[in-house]
Amino acid sequence: MDKYTINKWGKFEAPDIEEQYLYHESSFLNFYNKLIILVTGSGFLLVSIADYLKHGFGNIFLITASSRLFFFIFSILFFFQIKKSQSPKITFWLMFVYTLSIITLLVWLIYNLNPDMNIEPIDQITLPVILMMVLVFVQIPIKLLVITASYGLISYTFLLYGFFNTSMVFLVNFFIMLVVLIG
């Protein structure tokens, strides 16, 4: 009976049972993760319309639109890297790298979209909302989700405190809210 026990990290106590389960669920995991890649890649590309409406056709728009296009191409490449007969562990690591890339791009975009160093309310909630959506929908092990969430929280807090005119009270409240929502 102990071999069917799942530990706090969501893994079976017996590795062979976990391998059987993952093999059985691999087609679902691969399909679902490929769907996430298409939705996020397309969504990032479509948001460049909002960048245009906010900044017009200038240097900021060209930089952000080209980075969004690059990420869309990056997403398509990841989409084709996930194959039906592929090991779930390879899919998990590909999705882990993909989620870290999403966070890195978002932090970079928020920095570039606010050259006056006063972050706008829409940009304040962009990373937390997208981070929560990705963490809810992506199919990777819990320990990788915890690492992804921690990376997102730390990098976003560093961005807000280090580069923008953000008060410490706002930052503490915002950080606590993010930890509660993501946790």
mmCIF file of C-alpha atoms in Angstrom:
data_model
loop_
_atom_site.group_PDB
_atom_site.id
_atom_site.type_symbol
_atom_site.label_atom_id
_atom_site.label_comp_id
_atom_site.label_asym_id
_atom_site.label_seq_id
_atom_site.Cartn_x
_atom_site.Cartn_y
_atom_site.Cartn_z
ATOM 1 C CA MET A 1 0.000 0.000 0.000
ATOM 2 C CA ASP A 2 2.890 2.401 0.681
ATOM 3 C CA LYS A 3 4.010 2.375 -2.935
ATOM 4 C CA TYR A 4 0.807 4.219 -3.877
ATOM 5 C CA THR A 5 1.474 7.004 -1.389
ATOM 6 C CA ILE A 6 2.152 10.453 -2.805
ATOM 7 C CA ASN A 7 4.588 12.696 -0.926
ATOM 8 C CA LYS A 8 4.305 16.457 -0.331
ATOM 9 C CA TRP A 9 5.965 17.220 -3.682
ATOM 10 C CA GLY A 10 3.303 15.281 -5.573
ATOM 11 C CA LYS A 11 5.533 12.296 -6.359
ATOM 12 C CA PHE A 12 4.748 8.654 -5.739
ATOM 13 C CA GLU A 13 6.867 7.023 -3.047
ATOM 14 C CA ALA A 14 7.721 4.199 -5.449
ATOM 15 C CA PRO A 15 9.503 5.504 -8.579
ATOM 16 C CA ASP A 16 8.250 2.657 -10.787
ATOM 17 C CA ILE A 17 4.607 3.521 -10.039
ATOM 18 C CA GLU A 18 5.295 7.163 -10.851
ATOM 19 C CA GLU A 19 6.921 6.198 -14.166
ATOM 20 C CA GLN A 20 3.886 4.077 -15.076
ATOM 21 C CA TYR A 21 1.515 6.903 -14.214
ATOM 22 C CA LEU A 22 3.478 9.501 -16.174
ATOM 23 C CA TYR A 23 3.764 7.196 -19.184
ATOM 24 C CA HIS A 24 0.003 6.618 -19.079
ATOM 25 C CA GLU A 25 -0.724 10.367 -18.847
ATOM 26 C CA SER A 26 1.986 11.571 -21.255
ATOM 27 C CA SER A 27 -0.319 12.216 -24.212
ATOM 28 C CA PHE A 28 -2.603 14.384 -22.047
ATOM 29 C CA LEU A 29 0.344 16.264 -20.515
ATOM 30 C CA ASN A 30 1.929 16.891 -23.909
ATOM 31 C CA PHE A 31 -1.353 18.050 -25.485
ATOM 32 C CA TYR A 32 -2.164 20.355 -22.577
ATOM 33 C CA ASN A 33 1.313 21.878 -22.448
ATOM 34 C CA LYS A 34 1.323 22.423 -26.217
ATOM 35 C CA LEU A 35 -1.996 24.222 -25.866
ATOM 36 C CA ILE A 36 -0.513 26.461 -23.137
ATOM 37 C CA ILE A 37 2.431 27.297 -25.414
ATOM 38 C CA LEU A 38 0.149 28.299 -28.298
ATOM 39 C CA VAL A 39 -2.108 30.425 -26.097
ATOM 40 C CA THR A 40 0.725 32.271 -24.329
ATOM 41 C CA GLY A 41 2.782 32.766 -27.487
ATOM 42 C CA SER A 42 -0.211 34.111 -29.403
ATOM 43 C CA GLY A 43 -1.346 36.221 -26.449
ATOM 44 C CA PHE A 44 2.043 37.881 -26.134
ATOM 45 C CA LEU A 45 1.993 38.709 -29.828
ATOM 46 C CA LEU A 46 -1.537 40.152 -29.693
ATOM 47 C CA VAL A 47 -0.696 42.402 -26.748
ATOM 48 C CA SER A 48 1.667 44.309 -29.027
ATOM 49 C CA ILE A 49 -1.508 46.034 -30.281
ATOM 50 C CA ALA A 50 -1.885 47.553 -26.803
ATOM 51 C CA ASP A 51 1.769 48.621 -26.926
ATOM 52 C CA TYR A 52 1.063 50.420 -30.201
ATOM 53 C CA LEU A 53 -2.024 52.140 -28.807
ATOM 54 C CA LYS A 54 -0.092 53.246 -25.718
ATOM 55 C CA HIS A 55 3.191 54.364 -27.309
ATOM 56 C CA GLY A 56 2.445 54.822 -31.008
ATOM 57 C CA PHE A 57 4.812 53.700 -33.732
ATOM 58 C CA GLY A 58 8.124 54.617 -32.130
ATOM 59 C CA ASN A 59 11.249 53.059 -30.719
ATOM 60 C CA ILE A 60 9.516 51.594 -27.666
ATOM 61 C CA PHE A 61 6.888 49.918 -29.816
ATOM 62 C CA LEU A 62 9.486 48.539 -32.222
ATOM 63 C CA ILE A 63 11.532 47.093 -29.367
ATOM 64 C CA THR A 64 8.562 45.506 -27.593
ATOM 65 C CA ALA A 65 6.860 44.277 -30.771
ATOM 66 C CA SER A 66 10.051 42.676 -32.033
ATOM 67 C CA SER A 67 10.628 40.989 -28.675
ATOM 68 C CA ARG A 68 7.028 39.733 -28.689
ATOM 69 C CA LEU A 69 7.505 38.409 -32.226
ATOM 70 C CA PHE A 70 10.738 36.725 -31.127
ATOM 71 C CA PHE A 71 8.881 35.118 -28.200
ATOM 72 C CA PHE A 72 6.118 33.932 -30.549
ATOM 73 C CA ILE A 73 8.733 32.223 -32.737
ATOM 74 C CA PHE A 74 10.364 30.849 -29.568
ATOM 75 C CA SER A 75 6.931 29.470 -28.557
ATOM 76 C CA ILE A 76 6.444 27.794 -31.926
ATOM 77 C CA LEU A 77 9.855 26.132 -31.582
ATOM 78 C CA PHE A 78 8.926 24.846 -28.119
ATOM 79 C CA PHE A 79 5.568 23.686 -29.471
ATOM 80 C CA PHE A 80 7.313 21.449 -31.988
ATOM 81 C CA GLN A 81 9.801 20.165 -29.409
ATOM 82 C CA ILE A 82 7.017 18.429 -27.482
ATOM 83 C CA LYS A 83 6.179 15.166 -29.193
ATOM 84 C CA LYS A 84 3.518 12.543 -28.464
ATOM 85 C CA SER A 85 5.881 9.691 -27.656
ATOM 86 C CA GLN A 86 8.258 11.884 -25.680
ATOM 87 C CA SER A 87 9.105 11.200 -22.058
ATOM 88 C CA PRO A 88 7.057 13.337 -19.651
ATOM 89 C CA LYS A 89 10.248 14.346 -17.855
ATOM 90 C CA ILE A 90 11.594 15.983 -21.019
ATOM 91 C CA THR A 91 8.274 17.790 -21.439
ATOM 92 C CA PHE A 92 8.434 18.982 -17.822
ATOM 93 C CA TRP A 93 11.907 20.458 -18.289
ATOM 94 C CA LEU A 94 10.946 22.101 -21.578
ATOM 95 C CA MET A 95 7.919 23.686 -19.910
ATOM 96 C CA PHE A 96 10.020 24.777 -16.933
ATOM 97 C CA VAL A 97 12.412 26.610 -19.261
ATOM 98 C CA TYR A 98 9.420 28.042 -21.122
ATOM 99 C CA THR A 99 7.786 29.400 -17.948
ATOM 100 C CA LEU A 100 11.047 30.987 -16.813
ATOM 101 C CA SER A 101 11.320 32.576 -20.261
ATOM 102 C CA ILE A 102 7.809 34.018 -19.961
ATOM 103 C CA ILE A 103 8.664 35.663 -16.643
ATOM 104 C CA THR A 104 11.970 37.011 -17.914
ATOM 105 C CA LEU A 105 10.297 38.494 -20.991
ATOM 106 C CA LEU A 106 7.541 40.078 -18.910
ATOM 107 C CA VAL A 107 9.976 41.730 -16.533
ATOM 108 C CA TRP A 108 12.005 43.013 -19.491
ATOM 109 C CA LEU A 109 8.884 44.305 -21.272
ATOM 110 C CA ILE A 110 7.557 46.080 -18.184
ATOM 111 C CA TYR A 111 10.917 47.769 -17.770
ATOM 112 C CA ASN A 112 10.992 48.907 -21.412
ATOM 113 C CA LEU A 113 7.340 49.978 -21.594
ATOM 114 C CA ASN A 114 7.795 52.452 -18.751
ATOM 115 C CA PRO A 115 10.787 54.613 -19.679
ATOM 116 C CA ASP A 116 9.749 57.354 -17.244
ATOM 117 C CA MET A 117 10.276 54.867 -14.366
ATOM 118 C CA ASN A 118 6.711 55.364 -13.085
ATOM 119 C CA ILE A 119 4.974 52.050 -13.480
ATOM 120 C CA GLU A 120 1.373 52.235 -14.593
ATOM 121 C CA PRO A 121 -1.375 50.254 -12.800
ATOM 122 C CA ILE A 122 -1.887 47.902 -15.774
ATOM 123 C CA ASP A 123 1.799 47.034 -15.755
ATOM 124 C CA GLN A 124 1.720 46.491 -11.991
ATOM 125 C CA ILE A 125 -0.753 43.647 -12.361
ATOM 126 C CA THR A 126 0.424 42.192 -15.677
ATOM 127 C CA LEU A 127 3.176 39.947 -14.342
ATOM 128 C CA PRO A 128 1.241 38.662 -11.310
ATOM 129 C CA VAL A 129 -1.843 37.813 -13.366
ATOM 130 C CA ILE A 130 0.102 36.078 -16.124
ATOM 131 C CA LEU A 131 2.291 34.298 -13.564
ATOM 132 C CA MET A 132 -0.797 32.978 -11.770
ATOM 133 C CA MET A 133 -2.376 31.850 -15.041
ATOM 134 C CA VAL A 134 0.768 30.064 -16.144
ATOM 135 C CA LEU A 135 1.247 28.399 -12.759
ATOM 136 C CA VAL A 136 -2.356 27.220 -12.702
ATOM 137 C CA PHE A 137 -2.435 25.863 -16.231
ATOM 138 C CA VAL A 138 1.053 24.548 -16.944
ATOM 139 C CA GLN A 139 1.565 20.857 -16.221
ATOM 140 C CA ILE A 140 4.908 20.478 -14.440
ATOM 141 C CA PRO A 141 5.896 19.038 -11.046
ATOM 142 C CA ILE A 142 5.189 21.126 -7.964
ATOM 143 C CA LYS A 143 8.858 21.675 -7.124
ATOM 144 C CA LEU A 144 9.372 23.288 -10.544
ATOM 145 C CA LEU A 145 6.264 25.419 -10.017
ATOM 146 C CA VAL A 146 7.656 26.621 -6.671
ATOM 147 C CA ILE A 147 10.960 27.551 -8.322
ATOM 148 C CA THR A 148 9.108 29.370 -11.127
ATOM 149 C CA ALA A 149 6.886 31.279 -8.694
ATOM 150 C CA SER A 150 9.889 32.231 -6.538
ATOM 151 C CA TYR A 151 11.816 33.442 -9.580
ATOM 152 C CA GLY A 152 8.828 35.509 -10.687
ATOM 153 C CA LEU A 153 8.286 37.069 -7.273
ATOM 154 C CA ILE A 154 11.943 37.880 -6.706
ATOM 155 C CA SER A 155 12.568 39.318 -10.171
ATOM 156 C CA TYR A 156 9.377 41.391 -10.123
ATOM 157 C CA THR A 157 10.053 42.721 -6.624
ATOM 158 C CA PHE A 158 13.595 43.597 -7.678
ATOM 159 C CA LEU A 159 12.227 45.396 -10.747
ATOM 160 C CA LEU A 160 9.662 47.383 -8.771
ATOM 161 C CA TYR A 161 12.015 48.341 -5.969
ATOM 162 C CA GLY A 162 15.236 48.758 -7.926
ATOM 163 C CA PHE A 163 14.059 50.584 -11.029
ATOM 164 C CA PHE A 164 10.671 52.142 -10.404
ATOM 165 C CA ASN A 165 9.400 54.799 -8.025
ATOM 166 C CA THR A 166 7.518 52.297 -5.883
ATOM 167 C CA SER A 167 6.978 52.825 -2.170
ATOM 168 C CA MET A 168 8.100 50.164 0.278
ATOM 169 C CA VAL A 169 4.587 49.937 1.803
ATOM 170 C CA PHE A 170 3.098 49.190 -1.619
ATOM 171 C CA LEU A 171 5.818 46.649 -2.299
ATOM 172 C CA VAL A 172 5.313 44.763 0.978
ATOM 173 C CA ASN A 173 1.525 44.675 0.509
ATOM 174 C CA PHE A 174 1.878 43.633 -3.100
ATOM 175 C CA PHE A 175 4.437 40.925 -2.306
ATOM 176 C CA ILE A 176 2.221 39.467 0.457
ATOM 177 C CA MET A 177 -0.771 39.481 -1.893
ATOM 178 C CA LEU A 178 1.227 37.662 -4.572
ATOM 179 C CA VAL A 179 2.510 35.032 -2.155
ATOM 180 C CA VAL A 180 -1.032 34.369 -0.916
ATOM 181 C CA LEU A 181 -2.480 34.187 -4.430
ATOM 182 C CA ILE A 182 0.265 32.014 -5.880
ATOM 183 C CA GLY A 183 0.733 29.866 -2.769
#
